[in-house]
XYZ file of C-alpha atoms in Angstrom:
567
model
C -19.581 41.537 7.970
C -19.819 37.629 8.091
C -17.652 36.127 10.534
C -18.600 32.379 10.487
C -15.454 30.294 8.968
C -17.855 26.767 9.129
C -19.844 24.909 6.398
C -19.683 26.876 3.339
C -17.955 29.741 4.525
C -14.991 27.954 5.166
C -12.584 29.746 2.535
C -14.532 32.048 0.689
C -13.788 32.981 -2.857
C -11.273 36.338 -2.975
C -13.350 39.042 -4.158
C -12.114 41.379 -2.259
C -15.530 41.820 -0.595
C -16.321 38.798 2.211
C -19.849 39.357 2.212
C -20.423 39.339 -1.840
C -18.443 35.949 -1.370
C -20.607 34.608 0.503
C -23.788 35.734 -1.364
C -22.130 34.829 -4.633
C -21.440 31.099 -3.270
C -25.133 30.679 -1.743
C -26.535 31.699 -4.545
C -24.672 29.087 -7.326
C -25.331 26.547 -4.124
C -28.919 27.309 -4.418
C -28.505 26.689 -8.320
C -28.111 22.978 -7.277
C -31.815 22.408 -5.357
C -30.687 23.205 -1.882
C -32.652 24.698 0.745
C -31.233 27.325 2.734
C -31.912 25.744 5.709
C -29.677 22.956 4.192
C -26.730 25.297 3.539
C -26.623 26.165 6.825
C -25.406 22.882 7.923
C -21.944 21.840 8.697
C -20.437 20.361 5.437
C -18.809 17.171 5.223
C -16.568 16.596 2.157
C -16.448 12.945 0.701
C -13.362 12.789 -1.437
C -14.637 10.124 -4.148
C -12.715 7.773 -6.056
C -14.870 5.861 -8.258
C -13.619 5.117 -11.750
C -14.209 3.351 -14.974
C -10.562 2.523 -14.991
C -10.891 1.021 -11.095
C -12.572 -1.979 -11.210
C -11.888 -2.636 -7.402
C -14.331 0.694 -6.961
C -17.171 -0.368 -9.237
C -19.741 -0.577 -5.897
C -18.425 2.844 -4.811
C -21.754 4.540 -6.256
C -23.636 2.866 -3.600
C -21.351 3.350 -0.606
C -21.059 6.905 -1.655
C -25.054 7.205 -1.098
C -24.754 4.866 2.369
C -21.927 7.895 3.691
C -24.171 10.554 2.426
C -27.207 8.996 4.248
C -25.467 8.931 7.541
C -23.935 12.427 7.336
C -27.472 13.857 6.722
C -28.759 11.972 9.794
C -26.025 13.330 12.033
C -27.758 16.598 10.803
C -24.504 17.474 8.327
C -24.532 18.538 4.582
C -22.502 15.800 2.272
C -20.726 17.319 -0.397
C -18.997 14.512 -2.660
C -15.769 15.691 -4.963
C -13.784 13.817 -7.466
C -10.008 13.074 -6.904
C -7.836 11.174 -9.152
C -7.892 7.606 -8.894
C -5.706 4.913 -9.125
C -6.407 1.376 -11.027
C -3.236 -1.028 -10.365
C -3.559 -2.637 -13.450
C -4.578 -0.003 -15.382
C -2.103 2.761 -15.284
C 1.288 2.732 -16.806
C 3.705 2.374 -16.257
C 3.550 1.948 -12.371
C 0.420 3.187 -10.383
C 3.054 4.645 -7.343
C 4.312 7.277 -10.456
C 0.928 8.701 -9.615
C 0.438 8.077 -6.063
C 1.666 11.620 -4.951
C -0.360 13.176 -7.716
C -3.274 11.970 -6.078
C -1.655 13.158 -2.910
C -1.365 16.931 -3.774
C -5.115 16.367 -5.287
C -6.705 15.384 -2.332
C -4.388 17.538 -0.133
C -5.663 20.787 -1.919
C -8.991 20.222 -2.501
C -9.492 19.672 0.980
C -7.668 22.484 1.612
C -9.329 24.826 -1.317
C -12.868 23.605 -0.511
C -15.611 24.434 1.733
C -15.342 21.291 4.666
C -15.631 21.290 8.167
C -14.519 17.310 7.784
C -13.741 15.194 4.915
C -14.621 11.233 4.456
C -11.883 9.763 2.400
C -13.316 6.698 -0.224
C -10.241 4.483 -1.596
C -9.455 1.187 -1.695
C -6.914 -0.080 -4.755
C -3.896 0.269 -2.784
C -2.360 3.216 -4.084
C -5.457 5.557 -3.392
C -5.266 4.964 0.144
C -1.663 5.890 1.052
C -1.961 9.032 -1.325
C -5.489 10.048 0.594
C -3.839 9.887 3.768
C -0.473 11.793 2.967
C -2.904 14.510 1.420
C -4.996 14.659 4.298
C -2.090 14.613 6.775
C -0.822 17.634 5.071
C -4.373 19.796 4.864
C -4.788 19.342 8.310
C -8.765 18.931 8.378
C -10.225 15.820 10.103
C -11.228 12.918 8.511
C -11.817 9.761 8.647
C -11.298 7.033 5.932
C -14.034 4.694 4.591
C -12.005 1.817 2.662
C -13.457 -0.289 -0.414
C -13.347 -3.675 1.434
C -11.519 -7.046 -0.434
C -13.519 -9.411 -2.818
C -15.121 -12.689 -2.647
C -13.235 -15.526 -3.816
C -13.791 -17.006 -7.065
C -14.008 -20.995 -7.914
C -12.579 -23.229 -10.335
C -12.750 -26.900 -10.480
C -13.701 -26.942 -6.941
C -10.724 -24.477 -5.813
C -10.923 -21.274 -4.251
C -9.555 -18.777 -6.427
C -8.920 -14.611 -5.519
C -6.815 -12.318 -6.959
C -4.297 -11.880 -7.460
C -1.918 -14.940 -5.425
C -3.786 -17.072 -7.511
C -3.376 -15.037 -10.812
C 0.720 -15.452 -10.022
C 0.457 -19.000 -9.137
C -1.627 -20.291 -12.317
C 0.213 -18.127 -14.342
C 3.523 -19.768 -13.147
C 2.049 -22.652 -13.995
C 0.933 -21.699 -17.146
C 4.503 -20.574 -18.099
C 6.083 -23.747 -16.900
C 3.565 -26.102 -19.091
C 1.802 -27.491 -16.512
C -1.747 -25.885 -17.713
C -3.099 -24.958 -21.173
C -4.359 -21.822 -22.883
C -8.043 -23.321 -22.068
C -7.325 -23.129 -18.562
C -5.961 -20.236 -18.028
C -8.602 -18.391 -20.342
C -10.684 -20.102 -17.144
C -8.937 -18.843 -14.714
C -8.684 -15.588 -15.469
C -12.451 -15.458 -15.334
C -12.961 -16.279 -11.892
C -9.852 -14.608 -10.595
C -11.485 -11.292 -9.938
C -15.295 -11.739 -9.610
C -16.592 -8.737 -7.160
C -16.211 -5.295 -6.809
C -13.468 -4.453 -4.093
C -10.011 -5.153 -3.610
C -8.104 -7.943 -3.983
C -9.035 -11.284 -2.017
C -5.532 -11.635 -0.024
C -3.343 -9.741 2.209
C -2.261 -8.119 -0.636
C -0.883 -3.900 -0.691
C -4.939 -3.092 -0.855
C -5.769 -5.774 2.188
C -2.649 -4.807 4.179
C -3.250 -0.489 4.145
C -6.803 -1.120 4.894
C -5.594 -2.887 8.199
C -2.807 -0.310 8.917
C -5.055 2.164 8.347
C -7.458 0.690 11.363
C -4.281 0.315 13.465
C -3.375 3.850 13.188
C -7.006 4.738 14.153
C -8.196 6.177 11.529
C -10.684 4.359 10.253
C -14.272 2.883 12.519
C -12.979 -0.170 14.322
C -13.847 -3.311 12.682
C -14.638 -1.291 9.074
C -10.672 -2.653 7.743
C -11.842 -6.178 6.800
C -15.552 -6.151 5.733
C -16.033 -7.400 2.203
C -16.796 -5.122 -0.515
C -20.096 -6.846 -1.481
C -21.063 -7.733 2.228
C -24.191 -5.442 3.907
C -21.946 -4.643 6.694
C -19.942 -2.191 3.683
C -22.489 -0.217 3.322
C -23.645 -0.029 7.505
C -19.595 0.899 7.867
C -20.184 3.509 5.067
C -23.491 5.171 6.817
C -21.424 5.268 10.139
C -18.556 6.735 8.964
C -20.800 9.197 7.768
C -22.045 9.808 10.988
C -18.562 9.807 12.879
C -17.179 12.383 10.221
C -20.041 14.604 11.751
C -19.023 14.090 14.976
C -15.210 15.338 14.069
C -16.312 18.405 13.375
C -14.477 21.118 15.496
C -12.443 18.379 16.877
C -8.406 18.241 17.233
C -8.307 14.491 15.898
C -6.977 15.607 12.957
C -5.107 12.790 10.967
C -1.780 14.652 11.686
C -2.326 14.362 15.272
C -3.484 10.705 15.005
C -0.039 9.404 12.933
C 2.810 9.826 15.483
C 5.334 7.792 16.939
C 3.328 5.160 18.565
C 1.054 5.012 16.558
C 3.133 4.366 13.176
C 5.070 1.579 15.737
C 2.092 0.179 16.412
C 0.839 0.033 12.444
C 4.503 -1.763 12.174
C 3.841 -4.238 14.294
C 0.173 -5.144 12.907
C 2.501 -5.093 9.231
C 4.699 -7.930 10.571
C 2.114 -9.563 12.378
C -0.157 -10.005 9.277
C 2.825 -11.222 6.935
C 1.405 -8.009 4.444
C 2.895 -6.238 1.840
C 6.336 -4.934 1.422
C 4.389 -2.381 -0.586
C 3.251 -1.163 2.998
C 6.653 -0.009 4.187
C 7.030 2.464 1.465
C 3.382 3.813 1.598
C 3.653 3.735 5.956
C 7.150 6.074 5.404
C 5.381 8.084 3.544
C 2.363 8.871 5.657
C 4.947 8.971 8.372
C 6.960 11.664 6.838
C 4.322 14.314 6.231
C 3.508 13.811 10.193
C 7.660 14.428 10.504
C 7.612 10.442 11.993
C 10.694 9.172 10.175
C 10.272 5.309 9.798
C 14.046 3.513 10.010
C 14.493 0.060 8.341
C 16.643 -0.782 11.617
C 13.741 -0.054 13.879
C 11.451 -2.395 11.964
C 14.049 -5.429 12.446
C 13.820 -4.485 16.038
C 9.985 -4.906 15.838
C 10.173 -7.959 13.475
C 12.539 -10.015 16.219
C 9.623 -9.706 18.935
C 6.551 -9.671 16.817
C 5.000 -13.101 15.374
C 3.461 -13.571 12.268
C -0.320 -14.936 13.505
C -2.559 -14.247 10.119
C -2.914 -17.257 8.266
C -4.201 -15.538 4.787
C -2.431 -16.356 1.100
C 0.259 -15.181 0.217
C 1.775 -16.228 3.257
C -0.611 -18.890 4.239
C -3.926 -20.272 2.924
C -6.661 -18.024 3.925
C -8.702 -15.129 2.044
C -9.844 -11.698 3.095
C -13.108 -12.766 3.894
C -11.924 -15.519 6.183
C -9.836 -13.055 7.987
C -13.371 -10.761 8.416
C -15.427 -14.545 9.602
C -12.489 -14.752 12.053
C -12.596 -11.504 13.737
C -10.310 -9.291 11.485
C -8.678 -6.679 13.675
C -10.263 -6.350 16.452
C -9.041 -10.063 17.179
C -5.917 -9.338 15.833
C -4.926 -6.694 18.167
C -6.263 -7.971 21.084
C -3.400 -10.390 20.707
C -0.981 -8.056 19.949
C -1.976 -5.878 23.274
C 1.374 -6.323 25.300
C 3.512 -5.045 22.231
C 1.450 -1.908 21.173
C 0.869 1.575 22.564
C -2.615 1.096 24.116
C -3.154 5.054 24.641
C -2.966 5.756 21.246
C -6.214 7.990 20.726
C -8.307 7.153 18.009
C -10.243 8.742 15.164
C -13.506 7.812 17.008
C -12.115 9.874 20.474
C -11.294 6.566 22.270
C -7.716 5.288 22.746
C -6.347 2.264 21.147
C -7.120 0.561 24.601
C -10.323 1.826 24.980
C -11.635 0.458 21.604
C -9.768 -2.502 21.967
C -12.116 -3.053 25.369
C -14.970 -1.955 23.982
C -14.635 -4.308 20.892
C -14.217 -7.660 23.088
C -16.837 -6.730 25.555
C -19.620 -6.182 22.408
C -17.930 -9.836 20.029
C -17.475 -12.230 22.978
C -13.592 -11.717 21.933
C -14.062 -14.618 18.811
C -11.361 -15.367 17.533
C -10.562 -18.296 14.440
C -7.541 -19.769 15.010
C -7.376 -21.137 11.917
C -7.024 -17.825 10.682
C -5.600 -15.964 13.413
C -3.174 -17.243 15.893
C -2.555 -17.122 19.663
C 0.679 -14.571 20.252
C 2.029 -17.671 22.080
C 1.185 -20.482 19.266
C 2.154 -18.213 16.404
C 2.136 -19.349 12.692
C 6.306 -18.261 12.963
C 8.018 -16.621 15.849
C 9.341 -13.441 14.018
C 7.615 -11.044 11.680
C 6.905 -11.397 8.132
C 9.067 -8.717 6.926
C 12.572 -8.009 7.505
C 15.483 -5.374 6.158
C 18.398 -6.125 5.041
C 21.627 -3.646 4.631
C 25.093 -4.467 3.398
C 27.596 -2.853 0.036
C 24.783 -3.993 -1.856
C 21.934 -2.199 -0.388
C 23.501 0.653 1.917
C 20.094 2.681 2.841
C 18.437 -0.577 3.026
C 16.229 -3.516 1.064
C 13.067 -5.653 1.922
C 12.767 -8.887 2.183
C 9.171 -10.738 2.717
C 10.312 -13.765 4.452
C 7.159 -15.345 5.655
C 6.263 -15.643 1.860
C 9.728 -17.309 0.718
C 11.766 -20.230 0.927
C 14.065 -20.675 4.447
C 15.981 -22.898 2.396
C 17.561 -19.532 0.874
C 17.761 -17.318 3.805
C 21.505 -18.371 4.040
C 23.221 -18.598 0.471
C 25.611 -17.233 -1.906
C 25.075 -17.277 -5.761
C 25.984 -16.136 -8.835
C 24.496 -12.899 -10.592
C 22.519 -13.147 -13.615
C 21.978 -9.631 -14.241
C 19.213 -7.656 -16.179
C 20.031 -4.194 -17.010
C 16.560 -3.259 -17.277
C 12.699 -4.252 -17.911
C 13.290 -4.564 -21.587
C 16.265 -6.254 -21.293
C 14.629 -8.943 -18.526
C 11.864 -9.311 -21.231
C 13.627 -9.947 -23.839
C 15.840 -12.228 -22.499
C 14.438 -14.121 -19.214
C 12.819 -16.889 -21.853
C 15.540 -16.951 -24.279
C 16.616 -21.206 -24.044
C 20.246 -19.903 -24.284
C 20.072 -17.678 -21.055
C 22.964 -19.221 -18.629
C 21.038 -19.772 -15.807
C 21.019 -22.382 -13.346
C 18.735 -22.813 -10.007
C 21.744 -21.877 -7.525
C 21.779 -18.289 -9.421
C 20.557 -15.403 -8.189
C 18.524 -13.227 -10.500
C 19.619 -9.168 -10.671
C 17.241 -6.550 -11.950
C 18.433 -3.223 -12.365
C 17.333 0.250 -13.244
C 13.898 -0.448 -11.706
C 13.695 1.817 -8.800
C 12.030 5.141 -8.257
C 14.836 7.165 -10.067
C 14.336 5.417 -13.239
C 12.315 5.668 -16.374
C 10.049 2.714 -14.955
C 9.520 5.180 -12.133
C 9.166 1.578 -9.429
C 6.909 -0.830 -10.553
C 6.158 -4.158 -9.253
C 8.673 -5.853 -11.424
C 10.645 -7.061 -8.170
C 8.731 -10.317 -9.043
C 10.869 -11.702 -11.541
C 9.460 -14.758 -13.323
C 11.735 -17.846 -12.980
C 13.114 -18.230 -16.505
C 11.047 -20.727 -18.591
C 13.734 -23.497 -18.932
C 14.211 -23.933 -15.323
C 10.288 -23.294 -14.711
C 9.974 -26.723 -17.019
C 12.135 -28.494 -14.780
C 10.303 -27.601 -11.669
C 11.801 -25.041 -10.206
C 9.998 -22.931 -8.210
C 11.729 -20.438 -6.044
C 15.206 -18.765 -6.620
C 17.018 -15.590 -5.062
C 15.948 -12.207 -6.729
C 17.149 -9.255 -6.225
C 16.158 -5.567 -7.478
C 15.329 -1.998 -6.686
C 11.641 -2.484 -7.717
C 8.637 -3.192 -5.703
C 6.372 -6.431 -5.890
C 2.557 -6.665 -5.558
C 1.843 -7.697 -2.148
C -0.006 -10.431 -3.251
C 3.057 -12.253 -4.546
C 5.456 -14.648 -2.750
C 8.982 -16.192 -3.253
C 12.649 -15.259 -2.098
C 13.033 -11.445 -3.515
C 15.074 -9.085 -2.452
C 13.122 -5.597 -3.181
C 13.873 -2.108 -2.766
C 17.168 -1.782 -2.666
C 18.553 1.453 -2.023
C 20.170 3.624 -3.444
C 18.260 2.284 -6.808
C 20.724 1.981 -9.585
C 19.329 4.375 -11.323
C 20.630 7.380 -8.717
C 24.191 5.683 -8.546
C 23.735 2.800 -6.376
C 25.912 -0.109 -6.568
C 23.003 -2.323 -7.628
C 23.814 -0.737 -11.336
C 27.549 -2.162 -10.548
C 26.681 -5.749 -10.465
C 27.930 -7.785 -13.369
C 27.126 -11.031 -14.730
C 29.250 -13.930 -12.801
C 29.386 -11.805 -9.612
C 29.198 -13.342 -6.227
C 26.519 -12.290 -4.423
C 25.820 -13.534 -0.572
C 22.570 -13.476 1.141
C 22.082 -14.006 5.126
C 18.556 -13.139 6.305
C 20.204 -13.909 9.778
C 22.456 -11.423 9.784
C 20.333 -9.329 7.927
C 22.604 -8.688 5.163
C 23.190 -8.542 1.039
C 26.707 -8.160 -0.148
C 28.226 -8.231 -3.775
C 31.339 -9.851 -3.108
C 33.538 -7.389 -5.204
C 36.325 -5.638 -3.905
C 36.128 -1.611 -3.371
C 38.671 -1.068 -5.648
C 36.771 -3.323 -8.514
C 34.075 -1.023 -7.904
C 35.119 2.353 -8.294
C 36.685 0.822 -11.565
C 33.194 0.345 -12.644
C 31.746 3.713 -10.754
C 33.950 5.633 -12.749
C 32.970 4.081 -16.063
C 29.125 3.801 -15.011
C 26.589 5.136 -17.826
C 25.012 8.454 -17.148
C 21.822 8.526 -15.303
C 18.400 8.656 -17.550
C 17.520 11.908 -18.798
C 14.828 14.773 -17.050
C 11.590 14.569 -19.009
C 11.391 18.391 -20.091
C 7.568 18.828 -18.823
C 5.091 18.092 -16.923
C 4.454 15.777 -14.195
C 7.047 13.501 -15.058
C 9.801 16.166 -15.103
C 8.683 16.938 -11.340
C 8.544 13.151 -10.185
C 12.095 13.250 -11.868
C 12.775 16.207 -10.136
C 11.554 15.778 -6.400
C 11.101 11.695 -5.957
C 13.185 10.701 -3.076
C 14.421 6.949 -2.087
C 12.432 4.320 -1.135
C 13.559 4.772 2.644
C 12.027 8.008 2.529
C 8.713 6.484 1.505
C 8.987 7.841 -2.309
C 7.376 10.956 -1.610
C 8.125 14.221 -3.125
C 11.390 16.314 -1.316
C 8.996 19.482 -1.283
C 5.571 17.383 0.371
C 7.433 16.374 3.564
């Protein structure tokens, strides 16, 4: 009788008979050129994510042969298998309508397959949230090997990378101030590597979470994707997958209380992605760590912003990698986070942290990253707001809008939905002025757009031709994290479920105070249930398939947007 339950006898087929199993696996092993003093070994899974529809994976081929070349020198069998992945731009209509797809993919085939530890490969923002719920949930350790951000572009003697730059020509673009010529230019040297995009974008600001948490080899978050320092990070995360073998640092162990606190902090600190609050809740969640929007205000009054990187401030990826990425980062955020935090590697937070400064000299840029007592601004770069507008909650990105908002009151021009903000937000007889705030609704995660990153509502043409530039807007959709201006995202409950953002009207009052952290329609209760009881019906159940379960089982965006039966 066989009695081993590592390498490939982790799981055998059910045959009823163990040791056929076994036999019957060697043997199709053997059909693929291995020795059997190969299949002996420990296996390490790689969960790969390369794609023809992922441009930010296109080098993956190579870093999948670096991983595979430091697995076999920790004396470890690789095993690569295919997951789904996700291409932001190419997927409709929303990449997060797939992230938990991916989830349950990567989640069972860890599960289902012979692995004694698993590298996880993703980098387009979406695949690395969904690789680490899965792998929370299957319960195997691993450790996660991230794509790394592009190089920056030129144009005209201008630094140019994806996509801040995409939203800021294009704004230009719409307001007249550029041609069709030059934008044709542009948008051929927006995007001119393989990896991720070049700001603190969703992509950028997971990778870095990602090393807060531990997960990942220290110093691995901010490498560029092209840079020879990728592919050393890929061989040894190879070899520290080997070294997990056996081990309790299991990614469900790693994401706990602390630990998610201290990923928080580095979120505010780095000005990143409000895309990063839904993905962080949802790692959270499968480790039963419940992230509350009142919490992170907590964090956000005591923790500075101190990365200087677009969209916030000027920087790129690879300037935050020059400067001494994370390691330098957290060094100065030491006296706010949990230093005995254990890491994927077997050191604690504070150990690492130690080990790092002791090895670099502790250099730090502080063009790109500031002193924790010179900060960039004295509170974080995120905050959440609550109010009769936004009961569970909303996001607001303030280190990427205009102060000269944070306190204001306006009236609602409202969109009922995507179509409807198309087909009117150009329209020369939209009544619109600068002073309004903008209302999309019917965007959330309960809706037939299933959340996409339409919370960036362009500023309609005719006041874009006048020079307008910023302007209050307010929805239950997300917004790429590469984008910037004064929008109110994720409001919840979405209107879609019932929530009174589907009660706004146009010529409502609406009153924004950032410091008071709220967003209230000022409309009486009684107004409301007038309109409540009138309200349209809520969008139909898709009758099959995967949409008719993310109809089913989504949940809120201050439960992360993960599935009711995953958590």
């Amino acid at each position: 009788m066989i009695d081993r339950t590592a390498g490939l006898d982790h799981g055998l087929t059910d045959y009823g008979d163990r040791d056929f199993s076994r036999y019957l696996r060697r043997s199709f092993a053997q059909s693929m050129g291995y020795s059997r003093e190969m299949l002996g070994k420990p296996v390490i899974g790689i969960a790969y994510t390369g794609s023809d529809f992922n441009n930010c994976h296109r080098h993956f081929p190579e870093l999948l042969s670096a991983v595979k070349r430091g697995v076999l020198a920790a004396g470890a069998l690789p095993l690569e298998f295919p997951t789904i992945s996700l291409g932001e731009v190419f997927l409709t209509p929303t990449s997060l309508k797939y992230r938990n797809l991916m989830a349950m993919d990567t989640e069972e085939m860890i599960r289902a397959q012979p692995m004694d530890a698993v590298v996880l490969m993703g980098g387009c923002d979406k695949t690395v949230p969904a690789q680490l719920m899965g792998a929370v949930s299957a319960g195997r350790p691993a450790v996660m090997l991230v794509a790394g951000p592009m190089m920056t572009g030129r144009h005209r003697g201008e630094r140019l990378g994806a996509c801040t730059d995409c939203r800021r020509f294009w704004a230009r673009y719409r307001a007249g101030d550029i041609d069709a010529a030059e934008i044709s230019d542009v948008e051929g040297q927006l995007a001119v590597t393989a990896g991720t995009c070049a700001v603190m974008g969703t992509a950028s600001t997971m990778a870095c979470l990602i090393e807060a948490l531990g997960l990942c080899l220290p110093g691995t978050a901010a490498i560029p994707a092209v840079h020879a320092d990728r592919l050393r990070a890929a061989e040894a995360t190879g070899v520290a997958a080997v070294k997990l073998i056996g081990s309790k640092l299991t990614p469900s162990q790693l994401v706990n209380e602390k630990s998610v606190e201290n990923a928080l902090r580095v979120l505010l600190a780095l000005g990143g992605s409000t895309n990063a609050v839904i993905h962080l809740t949802a790692i959270a969640g499968r480790a039963g760590v419940k992230v509350s929007l009142e919490h992170l205000n907590e964090l956000s009054d005591s923790t500075p912003v101190l990365v200087n990187l677009k969209p916030v401030g000027n920087g790129y990826m690879e300037d935050f990698c020059a400067a001494g990425g994370m390691g330098a980062l957290l060094r100065e955020l030491k006296p706010r986070l949990h230093l005995d935090c254990m890491t994927v590697t077997g050191e604690t937070l504070g150990e690492r942290l130690a080990h790092d400064a002791g090895h670099d000299g502790a250099f730090v840029d502080r063009s790109i990253i500031a002193a924790f007592d010179k900060p960039l601004e004295a509170e974080g770069g995120l905050v959440a707001l609550f109010g009769n507008l936004a009961p569970k909650g909303a996001i607001l990105k303030r280190s990427a809008a205009d102060a000269k908002l944070f306190e204001n009151e306006g009236r609602a021009v409202v969109f009922a939905s995507l179509a409807d903000l198309a087909a009117r937000i150009d329209d020369p007889a939209l009544e619109v002025e600068p002073t309004d705030i903008l209302v999309l609704q019917n965007a959330g995660p309960h809706a037939e757009a299933c959340m996409p990153e339409a919370g960036y509502l362009p500023i309609p043409k005719k006041l874009a031709q006048r020079g307008v530039k910023d302007m209050i807007r307010v929805s239950d959709a997300r917004m790429s994290g590469t984008a910037f201006g004064t929008i109110v995202l994720h409001v919840t409950p979405d209107a879609a479920s019932g929530g009174p953002l589907g009660l706004v009207r146009n010529g409502d009052r609406i009153r924004l105070s950032v410091k008071r952290r709220r967003i209230e329609l000022l409309v009486d209760d009684a107004e409301l249930q007038k309109r409540a009881r009138v309200a349209t019906r809520a969008p139909q159940i898709p009758q099959r398939g995967y949409a008719k379960l993310f109809a089913e089982q989504i949940l809120g965006a201050d439960e992360g947007c993960d599935f009711g039966f995953l958590r």
